[in-house]
mmCIF file of C-alpha atoms and ligand atoms in Angstrom:
data_model
loop_
_atom_site.group_PDB
_atom_site.id
_atom_site.type_symbol
_atom_site.label_atom_id
_atom_site.label_comp_id
_atom_site.label_asym_id
_atom_site.label_seq_id
_atom_site.Cartn_x
_atom_site.Cartn_y
_atom_site.Cartn_z
ATOM 1 C CA MET A 1 -32.649 91.352 142.057
ATOM 2 C CA ALA A 2 -32.276 87.949 140.276
ATOM 3 C CA ALA A 3 -32.062 84.992 142.665
ATOM 4 C CA THR A 4 -28.534 84.529 141.627
ATOM 5 C CA LEU A 5 -26.220 86.843 139.665
ATOM 6 C CA GLU A 6 -25.614 85.655 136.076
ATOM 7 C CA SER A 7 -22.530 86.700 134.157
ATOM 8 C CA ILE A 8 -23.598 84.626 131.138
ATOM 9 C CA ARG A 9 -27.134 83.972 129.698
ATOM 10 C CA TYR A 10 -27.563 81.445 127.019
ATOM 11 C CA SER A 11 -30.483 79.645 125.389
ATOM 12 C CA ARG A 12 -30.495 77.286 122.288
ATOM 13 C CA ASN A 13 -34.193 78.005 121.416
ATOM 14 C CA PRO A 14 -34.551 80.793 120.894
ATOM 15 C CA LEU A 15 -30.770 81.013 120.154
ATOM 16 C CA LYS A 16 -29.341 83.686 122.431
ATOM 17 C CA LEU A 17 -26.124 84.458 124.192
ATOM 18 C CA GLU A 18 -26.003 87.505 126.446
ATOM 19 C CA ILE A 19 -22.964 88.741 128.404
ATOM 20 C CA LEU A 20 -23.241 90.964 131.460
ATOM 21 C CA ASN A 21 -20.978 93.914 130.834
ATOM 22 C CA GLN A 22 -19.078 93.840 134.080
ATOM 23 C CA ILE A 23 -17.267 97.116 133.295
ATOM 24 C CA LEU A 24 -20.674 98.916 134.139
ATOM 25 C CA LEU A 25 -21.181 97.150 137.499
ATOM 26 C CA PRO A 26 -22.329 97.781 140.086
ATOM 27 C CA HIS A 27 -24.220 100.787 139.037
ATOM 28 C CA GLN A 28 -25.569 99.420 135.670
ATOM 29 C CA THR A 29 -26.812 95.940 134.822
ATOM 30 C CA LEU A 30 -26.492 95.672 131.062
ATOM 31 C CA TYR A 31 -26.600 92.302 129.059
ATOM 32 C CA GLU A 32 -25.150 92.743 125.770
ATOM 33 C CA ALA A 33 -26.065 90.140 122.951
ATOM 34 C CA ALA A 34 -23.268 88.232 121.351
ATOM 35 C CA TYR A 35 -23.770 86.749 117.909
ATOM 36 C CA THR A 36 -20.265 85.970 116.688
ATOM 37 C CA VAL A 37 -16.810 84.702 117.634
ATOM 38 C CA GLN A 38 -15.706 88.208 117.330
ATOM 39 C CA ASP A 39 -18.286 89.359 119.778
ATOM 40 C CA GLY A 40 -17.006 86.742 122.249
ATOM 41 C CA TYR A 41 -13.296 87.689 121.555
ATOM 42 C CA SER A 42 -14.165 91.392 122.212
ATOM 43 C CA ALA A 43 -16.064 90.934 125.362
ATOM 44 C CA ILE A 44 -13.091 88.842 126.836
ATOM 45 C CA LYS A 45 -10.446 91.155 125.627
ATOM 46 C CA GLN A 46 -12.278 94.378 126.917
ATOM 47 C CA MET A 47 -12.948 92.464 130.200
ATOM 48 C CA LYS A 48 -16.715 93.082 129.891
ATOM 49 C CA VAL A 49 -16.645 89.319 130.906
ATOM 50 C CA ARG A 50 -13.653 88.026 132.977
ATOM 51 C CA GLY A 51 -12.679 85.253 135.421
ATOM 52 C CA ALA A 52 -10.934 82.146 134.211
ATOM 53 C CA PRO A 53 -14.060 79.835 133.965
ATOM 54 C CA ALA A 54 -16.292 82.607 132.553
ATOM 55 C CA ILE A 55 -13.761 83.443 129.854
ATOM 56 C CA ALA A 56 -13.785 79.836 128.629
ATOM 57 C CA ILE A 57 -17.464 79.520 128.644
ATOM 58 C CA VAL A 58 -18.058 82.699 126.663
ATOM 59 C CA ALA A 59 -15.502 81.839 124.227
ATOM 60 C CA ALA A 60 -16.991 78.336 123.599
ATOM 61 C CA LEU A 61 -20.697 79.627 123.596
ATOM 62 C CA SER A 62 -19.811 82.534 121.136
ATOM 63 C CA LEU A 63 -18.506 79.942 118.727
ATOM 64 C CA ALA A 64 -21.556 77.785 119.310
ATOM 65 C CA VAL A 65 -23.910 80.702 118.492
ATOM 66 C CA ASP A 66 -21.751 81.773 115.336
ATOM 67 C CA LEU A 67 -21.947 78.271 114.037
ATOM 68 C CA GLN A 68 -25.762 78.055 114.418
ATOM 69 C CA ARG A 69 -26.243 81.471 112.921
ATOM 70 C CA ARG A 70 -23.807 81.645 109.959
ATOM 71 C CA HIS A 71 -23.376 79.368 106.940
ATOM 72 C CA VAL A 72 -19.699 78.573 106.661
ATOM 73 C CA GLU A 73 -18.062 76.835 103.682
ATOM 74 C CA SER A 74 -15.784 74.651 105.765
ATOM 75 C CA VAL A 75 -17.112 74.069 109.291
ATOM 76 C CA VAL A 76 -13.754 72.269 110.500
ATOM 77 C CA LYS A 77 -11.619 75.108 109.228
ATOM 78 C CA PHE A 78 -14.030 77.796 110.813
ATOM 79 C CA ILE A 79 -13.719 76.038 114.115
ATOM 80 C CA PHE A 80 -9.947 75.774 113.981
ATOM 81 C CA ASP A 81 -9.454 79.497 112.964
ATOM 82 C CA SER A 82 -12.177 80.559 115.587
ATOM 83 C CA LEU A 83 -10.462 78.596 118.518
ATOM 84 C CA ASN A 84 -6.961 80.010 117.608
ATOM 85 C CA TYR A 85 -8.353 83.441 117.453
ATOM 86 C CA LEU A 86 -10.235 83.267 120.767
ATOM 87 C CA LYS A 87 -7.045 81.908 122.467
ATOM 88 C CA THR A 88 -5.269 85.192 121.636
ATOM 89 C CA SER A 89 -7.683 87.255 123.800
ATOM 90 C CA ARG A 90 -5.958 86.755 127.220
ATOM 91 C CA PRO A 91 -2.960 84.409 128.006
ATOM 92 C CA THR A 92 -2.865 83.518 131.639
ATOM 93 C CA ALA A 93 -6.084 81.705 132.604
ATOM 94 C CA VAL A 94 -5.724 78.109 131.522
ATOM 95 C CA ASN A 95 -9.513 77.377 131.114
ATOM 96 C CA LEU A 96 -9.758 79.107 127.718
ATOM 97 C CA PHE A 97 -6.885 76.930 126.431
ATOM 98 C CA ARG A 98 -8.255 73.662 127.787
ATOM 99 C CA VAL A 99 -11.802 74.325 126.506
ATOM 100 C CA SER A 100 -10.354 75.266 123.075
ATOM 101 C CA ASP A 101 -8.177 72.125 122.985
ATOM 102 C CA ASP A 102 -11.138 69.909 124.027
ATOM 103 C CA ILE A 103 -13.537 71.450 121.385
ATOM 104 C CA TRP A 104 -10.817 70.969 118.729
ATOM 105 C CA GLU A 105 -10.417 67.254 119.820
ATOM 106 C CA ILE A 106 -14.310 66.841 119.579
ATOM 107 C CA THR A 107 -14.246 68.518 116.094
ATOM 108 C CA ASN A 108 -11.478 66.271 114.920
ATOM 109 C CA ARG A 109 -13.005 63.035 116.328
ATOM 110 C CA LEU A 110 -16.410 63.861 114.612
ATOM 111 C CA SER A 111 -14.966 64.758 111.243
ATOM 112 C CA THR A 112 -13.480 61.219 111.109
ATOM 113 C CA ILE A 113 -16.861 59.739 111.738
ATOM 114 C CA THR A 114 -19.176 62.048 109.635
ATOM 115 C CA LYS A 115 -19.045 64.283 106.595
ATOM 116 C CA ASN A 116 -22.138 65.981 107.670
ATOM 117 C CA PRO A 117 -21.139 69.467 108.887
ATOM 118 C CA ASN A 118 -24.387 69.692 110.956
ATOM 119 C CA GLU A 119 -23.358 66.796 113.020
ATOM 120 C CA ILE A 120 -20.073 68.372 113.683
ATOM 121 C CA ILE A 121 -21.806 71.662 114.655
ATOM 122 C CA ASP A 122 -24.195 69.819 116.996
ATOM 123 C CA GLY A 123 -21.307 68.132 118.706
ATOM 124 C CA VAL A 124 -19.564 71.486 119.319
ATOM 125 C CA VAL A 125 -22.711 73.154 120.438
ATOM 126 C CA GLU A 126 -23.493 70.402 122.926
ATOM 127 C CA ALA A 127 -19.969 70.583 124.405
ATOM 128 C CA ALA A 128 -20.173 74.309 124.810
ATOM 129 C CA GLU A 129 -23.677 74.189 126.440
ATOM 130 C CA GLN A 130 -22.329 71.327 128.872
ATOM 131 C CA LEU A 131 -19.496 73.747 130.024
ATOM 132 C CA LEU A 132 -22.004 76.207 131.647
ATOM 133 C CA ILE A 133 -23.902 73.343 133.349
ATOM 134 C CA GLU A 134 -20.826 71.495 134.578
ATOM 135 C CA ASP A 135 -19.171 74.686 135.855
ATOM 136 C CA ILE A 136 -21.970 75.552 138.087
ATOM 137 C CA ARG A 137 -22.217 71.938 139.447
ATOM 138 C CA ASN A 138 -18.477 71.837 139.921
ATOM 139 C CA ASN A 139 -18.479 75.108 141.873
ATOM 140 C CA LYS A 140 -21.069 73.958 144.300
ATOM 141 C CA SER A 141 -19.109 70.762 144.977
ATOM 142 C CA LEU A 142 -15.945 72.855 145.332
ATOM 143 C CA GLY A 143 -17.614 75.272 147.679
ATOM 144 C CA ASP A 144 -18.845 72.415 149.926
ATOM 145 C CA PHE A 145 -15.496 70.776 150.139
ATOM 146 C CA GLY A 146 -13.767 74.019 150.852
ATOM 147 C CA ALA A 147 -16.316 74.995 153.585
ATOM 148 C CA GLU A 148 -15.875 71.563 155.211
ATOM 149 C CA TYR A 149 -12.102 71.864 155.024
ATOM 150 C CA ILE A 150 -12.057 75.323 156.645
ATOM 151 C CA ILE A 151 -14.485 74.379 159.317
ATOM 152 C CA ASN A 152 -12.456 71.234 160.312
ATOM 153 C CA HIS A 153 -9.087 73.062 160.236
ATOM 154 C CA SER A 154 -9.965 76.507 161.423
ATOM 155 C CA LYS A 155 -8.697 77.795 164.839
ATOM 156 C CA GLU A 156 -11.984 79.786 165.189
ATOM 157 C CA ARG A 157 -13.872 76.624 164.919
ATOM 158 C CA GLN A 158 -11.864 74.946 167.557
ATOM 159 C CA LYS A 159 -13.339 77.698 169.934
ATOM 160 C CA ASP A 160 -16.766 76.833 168.553
ATOM 161 C CA ARG A 161 -16.976 80.284 166.732
ATOM 162 C CA LYS A 162 -17.921 80.896 163.142
ATOM 163 C CA VAL A 163 -14.958 81.537 160.788
ATOM 164 C CA GLN A 164 -13.955 84.883 159.238
ATOM 165 C CA VAL A 165 -12.411 84.757 155.836
ATOM 166 C CA LEU A 166 -10.808 87.154 153.507
ATOM 167 C CA THR A 167 -10.839 86.904 149.697
ATOM 168 C CA HIS A 168 -9.075 88.716 146.862
ATOM 169 C CA CYS A 169 -10.394 89.962 143.578
ATOM 170 C CA ASN A 170 -13.633 88.460 142.359
ATOM 171 C CA THR A 171 -14.157 84.639 142.035
ATOM 172 C CA GLY A 172 -17.911 84.502 142.359
ATOM 173 C CA SER A 173 -20.839 84.108 139.916
ATOM 174 C CA LEU A 174 -19.355 87.008 137.879
ATOM 175 C CA ALA A 175 -16.154 85.106 137.339
ATOM 176 C CA THR A 176 -17.688 81.754 136.511
ATOM 177 C CA GLY A 177 -20.861 80.184 135.156
ATOM 178 C CA GLY A 178 -22.392 80.573 138.674
ATOM 179 C CA TYR A 179 -21.885 80.214 142.387
ATOM 180 C CA GLY A 180 -18.153 80.825 142.104
ATOM 181 C CA THR A 181 -14.887 79.309 143.408
ATOM 182 C CA ALA A 182 -13.342 80.986 146.281
ATOM 183 C CA LEU A 183 -16.507 83.023 146.825
ATOM 184 C CA GLY A 184 -18.371 79.669 146.362
ATOM 185 C CA ILE A 185 -16.613 78.299 149.516
ATOM 186 C CA ILE A 186 -17.838 81.530 151.221
ATOM 187 C CA ARG A 187 -21.378 80.979 149.921
ATOM 188 C CA SER A 188 -21.223 77.312 151.301
ATOM 189 C CA LEU A 189 -19.871 78.632 154.676
ATOM 190 C CA HIS A 190 -22.741 81.174 154.821
ATOM 191 C CA SER A 191 -25.406 78.583 153.914
ATOM 192 C CA ARG A 192 -24.214 76.407 156.668
ATOM 193 C CA GLN A 193 -24.470 79.399 159.180
ATOM 194 C CA GLN A 194 -20.579 78.759 159.738
ATOM 195 C CA LEU A 195 -19.356 82.274 158.476
ATOM 196 C CA SER A 196 -19.178 85.135 160.771
ATOM 197 C CA HIS A 197 -17.618 87.725 158.246
ATOM 198 C CA ALA A 198 -16.070 87.812 154.823
ATOM 199 C CA TYR A 199 -13.563 90.320 154.023
ATOM 200 C CA CYS A 200 -12.807 91.186 150.319
ATOM 201 C CA THR A 201 -9.829 93.074 149.214
ATOM 202 C CA GLU A 202 -9.879 95.663 146.529
ATOM 203 C CA THR A 203 -7.882 95.133 143.275
ATOM 204 C CA ARG A 204 -6.637 97.680 140.837
ATOM 205 C CA PRO A 205 -6.904 98.550 138.069
ATOM 206 C CA TYR A 206 -10.282 96.875 137.312
ATOM 207 C CA ASN A 207 -11.561 97.088 140.922
ATOM 208 C CA GLN A 208 -12.998 93.512 140.955
ATOM 209 C CA GLY A 209 -13.019 93.703 144.910
ATOM 210 C CA SER A 210 -15.088 96.760 145.411
ATOM 211 C CA ARG A 211 -17.239 96.649 142.205
ATOM 212 C CA LEU A 212 -17.807 92.948 141.889
ATOM 213 C CA THR A 213 -17.112 90.876 145.087
ATOM 214 C CA ALA A 214 -18.553 93.512 147.443
ATOM 215 C CA TYR A 215 -21.594 93.682 145.151
ATOM 216 C CA GLU A 216 -22.065 89.860 145.143
ATOM 217 C CA LEU A 217 -21.704 89.652 149.032
ATOM 218 C CA LEU A 218 -24.347 92.463 149.495
ATOM 219 C CA HIS A 219 -26.512 90.703 146.907
ATOM 220 C CA ASP A 220 -26.404 87.584 148.958
ATOM 221 C CA GLU A 221 -26.641 89.428 152.185
ATOM 222 C CA ILE A 222 -23.465 87.856 153.387
ATOM 223 C CA PRO A 223 -21.903 89.908 156.330
ATOM 224 C CA SER A 224 -18.869 91.423 154.819
ATOM 225 C CA THR A 225 -16.339 94.367 154.888
ATOM 226 C CA LEU A 226 -14.558 95.677 151.924
ATOM 227 C CA ILE A 227 -10.764 95.735 152.900
ATOM 228 C CA LEU A 228 -8.437 93.868 152.433
ATOM 229 C CA ALA A 229 -8.845 83.323 156.436
ATOM 230 C CA ILE A 230 -7.646 84.060 152.974
ATOM 231 C CA ILE A 231 -9.328 82.255 150.015
ATOM 232 C CA VAL A 232 -8.458 83.094 146.577
ATOM 233 C CA GLY A 233 -9.283 81.840 143.128
ATOM 234 C CA ALA A 234 -6.873 80.875 140.348
ATOM 235 C CA ASP A 235 -6.295 81.415 136.797
ATOM 236 C CA ARG A 236 -3.750 78.771 136.232
ATOM 237 C CA VAL A 237 -2.357 76.237 138.735
ATOM 238 C CA ALA A 238 0.922 74.440 137.825
ATOM 239 C CA SER A 239 1.278 70.796 138.567
ATOM 240 C CA ASN A 240 3.454 71.576 141.714
ATOM 241 C CA GLY A 241 0.651 73.878 143.089
ATOM 242 C CA ASP A 242 2.298 77.203 142.164
ATOM 243 C CA THR A 243 -0.662 79.460 141.429
ATOM 244 C CA ALA A 244 -1.271 82.418 139.034
ATOM 245 C CA ASN A 245 -4.023 84.719 140.350
ATOM 246 C CA LYS A 246 -4.942 88.389 140.367
ATOM 247 C CA ILE A 247 -2.079 90.669 141.128
ATOM 248 C CA GLY A 248 -1.813 91.218 144.738
ATOM 249 C CA THR A 249 -2.458 87.562 145.811
ATOM 250 C CA PHE A 250 1.262 86.746 146.451
ATOM 251 C CA GLN A 251 1.498 89.528 149.088
ATOM 252 C CA LEU A 252 -1.630 88.223 150.903
ATOM 253 C CA ALA A 253 -0.030 84.665 150.925
ATOM 254 C CA ILE A 254 3.062 86.031 152.602
ATOM 255 C CA THR A 255 0.884 87.883 155.106
ATOM 256 C CA ALA A 256 -1.012 84.709 155.790
ATOM 257 C CA LYS A 257 2.262 82.788 156.303
ATOM 258 C CA TYR A 258 3.572 85.482 158.729
ATOM 259 C CA TYR A 259 0.407 85.516 160.839
ATOM 260 C CA GLY A 260 -0.129 81.690 160.652
ATOM 261 C CA ILE A 261 -3.375 81.914 158.851
ATOM 262 C CA MET A 262 -4.657 79.324 156.357
ATOM 263 C CA PHE A 263 -4.156 80.422 152.625
ATOM 264 C CA ILE A 264 -6.590 78.474 150.541
ATOM 265 C CA VAL A 265 -6.666 78.438 146.682
ATOM 266 C CA ALA A 266 -10.136 77.436 145.246
ATOM 267 C CA ALA A 267 -9.702 76.152 141.757
ATOM 268 C CA PRO A 268 -11.833 73.775 139.603
ATOM 269 C CA SER A 269 -9.563 70.960 138.269
ATOM 270 C CA SER A 270 -10.022 72.637 134.866
ATOM 271 C CA SER A 271 -7.852 75.483 136.107
ATOM 272 C CA ILE A 272 -4.958 73.004 136.900
ATOM 273 C CA ASP A 273 -2.389 72.830 134.034
ATOM 274 C CA LEU A 274 -0.452 69.548 134.433
ATOM 275 C CA ASN A 275 1.404 70.500 131.262
ATOM 276 C CA ILE A 276 3.515 72.967 133.365
ATOM 277 C CA LYS A 277 5.772 71.982 136.322
ATOM 278 C CA SER A 278 5.831 75.264 137.996
ATOM 279 C CA GLY A 279 4.785 78.858 138.206
ATOM 280 C CA LYS A 280 7.890 79.953 136.144
ATOM 281 C CA ASP A 281 6.057 78.471 133.020
ATOM 282 C CA ILE A 282 2.863 80.651 133.473
ATOM 283 C CA VAL A 283 2.579 83.510 130.971
ATOM 284 C CA ILE A 284 1.476 86.740 132.799
ATOM 285 C CA GLU A 285 -0.807 89.094 130.939
ATOM 286 C CA GLU A 286 0.398 92.661 130.818
ATOM 287 C CA ARG A 287 -2.409 95.106 129.995
ATOM 288 C CA ALA A 288 -2.393 98.770 128.718
ATOM 289 C CA GLN A 289 -0.806 101.313 130.851
ATOM 290 C CA GLU A 290 -3.937 103.503 130.486
ATOM 291 C CA GLU A 291 -5.810 101.168 132.662
ATOM 292 C CA VAL A 292 -3.488 102.271 135.671
ATOM 293 C CA ILE A 293 -3.028 105.854 134.757
ATOM 294 C CA PHE A 294 -6.626 106.522 135.023
ATOM 295 C CA VAL A 295 -9.160 105.522 137.614
ATOM 296 C CA GLY A 296 -12.801 105.342 136.224
ATOM 297 C CA GLY A 297 -16.217 104.243 136.780
ATOM 298 C CA VAL A 298 -19.774 104.745 135.591
ATOM 299 C CA ASN A 299 -21.938 107.592 136.893
ATOM 300 C CA ASP A 300 -24.829 105.769 138.392
ATOM 301 C CA LEU A 301 -27.269 108.614 137.343
ATOM 302 C CA SER A 302 -26.167 109.571 133.838
ATOM 303 C CA GLY A 303 -24.461 106.325 133.021
ATOM 304 C CA GLU A 304 -21.608 108.247 131.683
ATOM 305 C CA VAL A 305 -18.154 106.550 131.899
ATOM 306 C CA ILE A 306 -15.870 108.734 133.948
ATOM 307 C CA LYS A 307 -12.099 108.587 133.822
ATOM 308 C CA VAL A 308 -9.803 110.731 136.081
ATOM 309 C CA LYS A 309 -6.139 110.738 135.422
ATOM 310 C CA THR A 310 -4.331 109.968 138.688
ATOM 311 C CA ALA A 311 -0.711 109.335 137.691
ATOM 312 C CA PRO A 312 1.761 112.031 136.793
ATOM 313 C CA GLU A 313 2.794 112.785 133.212
ATOM 314 C CA LYS A 314 5.469 110.548 131.656
ATOM 315 C CA VAL A 315 5.189 108.013 134.496
ATOM 316 C CA HIS A 316 6.320 104.536 133.615
ATOM 317 C CA VAL A 317 3.701 101.920 134.073
ATOM 318 C CA TRP A 318 3.925 98.154 134.423
ATOM 319 C CA ASN A 319 0.385 96.506 134.412
ATOM 320 C CA PRO A 320 0.582 92.883 134.983
ATOM 321 C CA SER A 321 -2.796 91.385 135.608
ATOM 322 C CA PHE A 322 -1.612 88.320 137.623
ATOM 323 C CA ASP A 323 1.271 87.203 140.075
ATOM 324 C CA VAL A 324 2.334 83.790 140.997
ATOM 325 C CA THR A 325 2.045 82.469 144.563
ATOM 326 C CA PRO A 326 4.557 79.705 145.238
ATOM 327 C CA ALA A 327 3.044 76.300 146.531
ATOM 328 C CA ALA A 328 5.090 76.686 149.674
ATOM 329 C CA LEU A 329 2.694 79.536 150.782
ATOM 330 C CA ILE A 330 -0.481 77.665 150.086
ATOM 331 C CA THR A 331 -2.140 75.631 152.792
ATOM 332 C CA ALA A 332 -4.569 73.685 150.549
ATOM 333 C CA ILE A 333 -6.069 73.666 147.049
ATOM 334 C CA VAL A 334 -9.792 73.091 147.012
ATOM 335 C CA THR A 335 -11.311 71.587 143.800
ATOM 336 C CA GLU A 336 -14.766 70.061 142.975
ATOM 337 C CA LYS A 337 -13.057 66.705 143.298
ATOM 338 C CA GLY A 338 -11.950 67.334 146.945
ATOM 339 C CA VAL A 339 -9.041 69.113 148.722
ATOM 340 C CA VAL A 340 -5.407 68.504 148.272
ATOM 341 C CA GLU A 341 -2.627 69.359 150.766
ATOM 342 C CA LYS A 342 1.112 69.174 150.355
ATOM 343 C CA VAL A 343 2.730 65.882 151.180
ATOM 344 C CA ASP A 344 4.378 66.080 154.742
ATOM 345 C CA GLY A 345 7.363 67.992 154.829
ATOM 346 C CA ARG A 346 7.409 68.919 151.121
ATOM 347 C CA ASN A 347 6.971 72.435 149.820
ATOM 348 C CA GLU A 348 4.960 71.429 146.743
ATOM 349 C CA PHE A 349 1.741 69.704 145.846
ATOM 350 C CA ASP A 350 1.578 66.611 143.633
ATOM 351 C CA LEU A 351 -1.434 67.481 141.542
ATOM 352 C CA VAL A 352 -0.709 64.788 138.925
ATOM 353 C CA GLU A 353 -1.100 62.245 141.611
ATOM 354 C CA PHE A 354 -4.215 64.062 143.032
ATOM 355 C CA LEU A 355 -6.097 64.356 139.633
ATOM 356 C CA ASN A 356 -5.193 60.807 138.610
ATOM 357 C CA SER A 357 -6.341 59.199 141.794
HETATM 358 C C1 LIG B 401 -12.668 82.045 139.185
HETATM 359 S S1 LIG B 401 -11.443 82.627 138.277
HETATM 360 C C2 LIG B 401 -11.286 84.227 138.999
HETATM 361 C C3 LIG B 401 -9.942 84.890 138.797
HETATM 362 O O1 LIG B 401 -9.890 85.690 137.566
HETATM 363 C C4 LIG B 401 -9.603 86.986 137.950
HETATM 364 O O2 LIG B 401 -8.868 87.651 136.931
HETATM 365 P P1 LIG B 401 -9.657 88.581 135.874
HETATM 366 O O3 LIG B 401 -10.693 89.398 136.743
HETATM 367 O O4 LIG B 401 -8.473 89.562 135.394
HETATM 368 O O5 LIG B 401 -10.155 87.731 134.837
HETATM 369 C C5 LIG B 401 -8.892 86.855 139.208
HETATM 370 O O6 LIG B 401 -7.559 86.444 138.930
HETATM 371 C C6 LIG B 401 -9.695 85.817 139.922
HETATM 372 O O7 LIG B 401 -8.946 85.091 140.976
#
């Protein structure tokens, strides 16, 4: 197996963007080439690639590859139209929107400096490539901050025992450019020999817990049990700390509160949306009801995709991909810039102050 799992493989020379089709994991490892913005959009929409940072990186790199492969009449218009199209793939994770806005800002700035379309293309390609590099660096920093916070604040550690943590959905190398966010903290705890066990909870309908997180933990030989210290990722964090994450996160936060267990959100600063005040402003993606009516998988021998109908005929289905956990239930938010806690006595975070400090 590769030293580390890679959801995205990119090179400029030779020009190549390959996306690991996560729908086929863990039984099949298939990298699919992406040549166009459409390929990037489809991979995100179909959840061949998923996870807030990974979605943004694939969107940006699919534009970068398309720009280098295709001759377009108006580069600025192509970039504008492409970014707006990519933003319609999935609504909740903020990273895609932030990256799209950043790339558009770069395009605009360059178009006032040069009329040479190749110089604009070079600027966009460079920005997209940097995303992949910075994401991995930020995740390792976030992982170390989170591990240190948990070690210093964990009851187990006070008895000089290693810590046990629970994580939800998948927030590892398969949700990011590499290393992961919440799973990055677990990797950092493990590398410091401070982790006794990681529990990963299953998620439906995409099964990120059993198919992806259990797969990553086994791949890294981290002692773990698939079931249900709770560390979760984030798709979008409001400026008061309310956090949108995979459906099922909110109930874990309530459980953690009830049992007095830390509930940690691991989120790169790029997942914090200072443009919204609270979780009420976060758009929650609702996906097709077929995803819930059927359970499926891939036959690890034949490779055939199997779908079994589990729900009764005419069942009414609601299939939100995310829920919002109020800041009041969150112990701390761990980012690559450090750890932020609520100001004494308040039930909300001040992330504007934290990010501007
Ligand atoms: C590091 S972001 C991971 C975040 O994304 C997942 O959602 P999805 O698999 O639908 O893209 C889940 O909410 C994770 O916490």
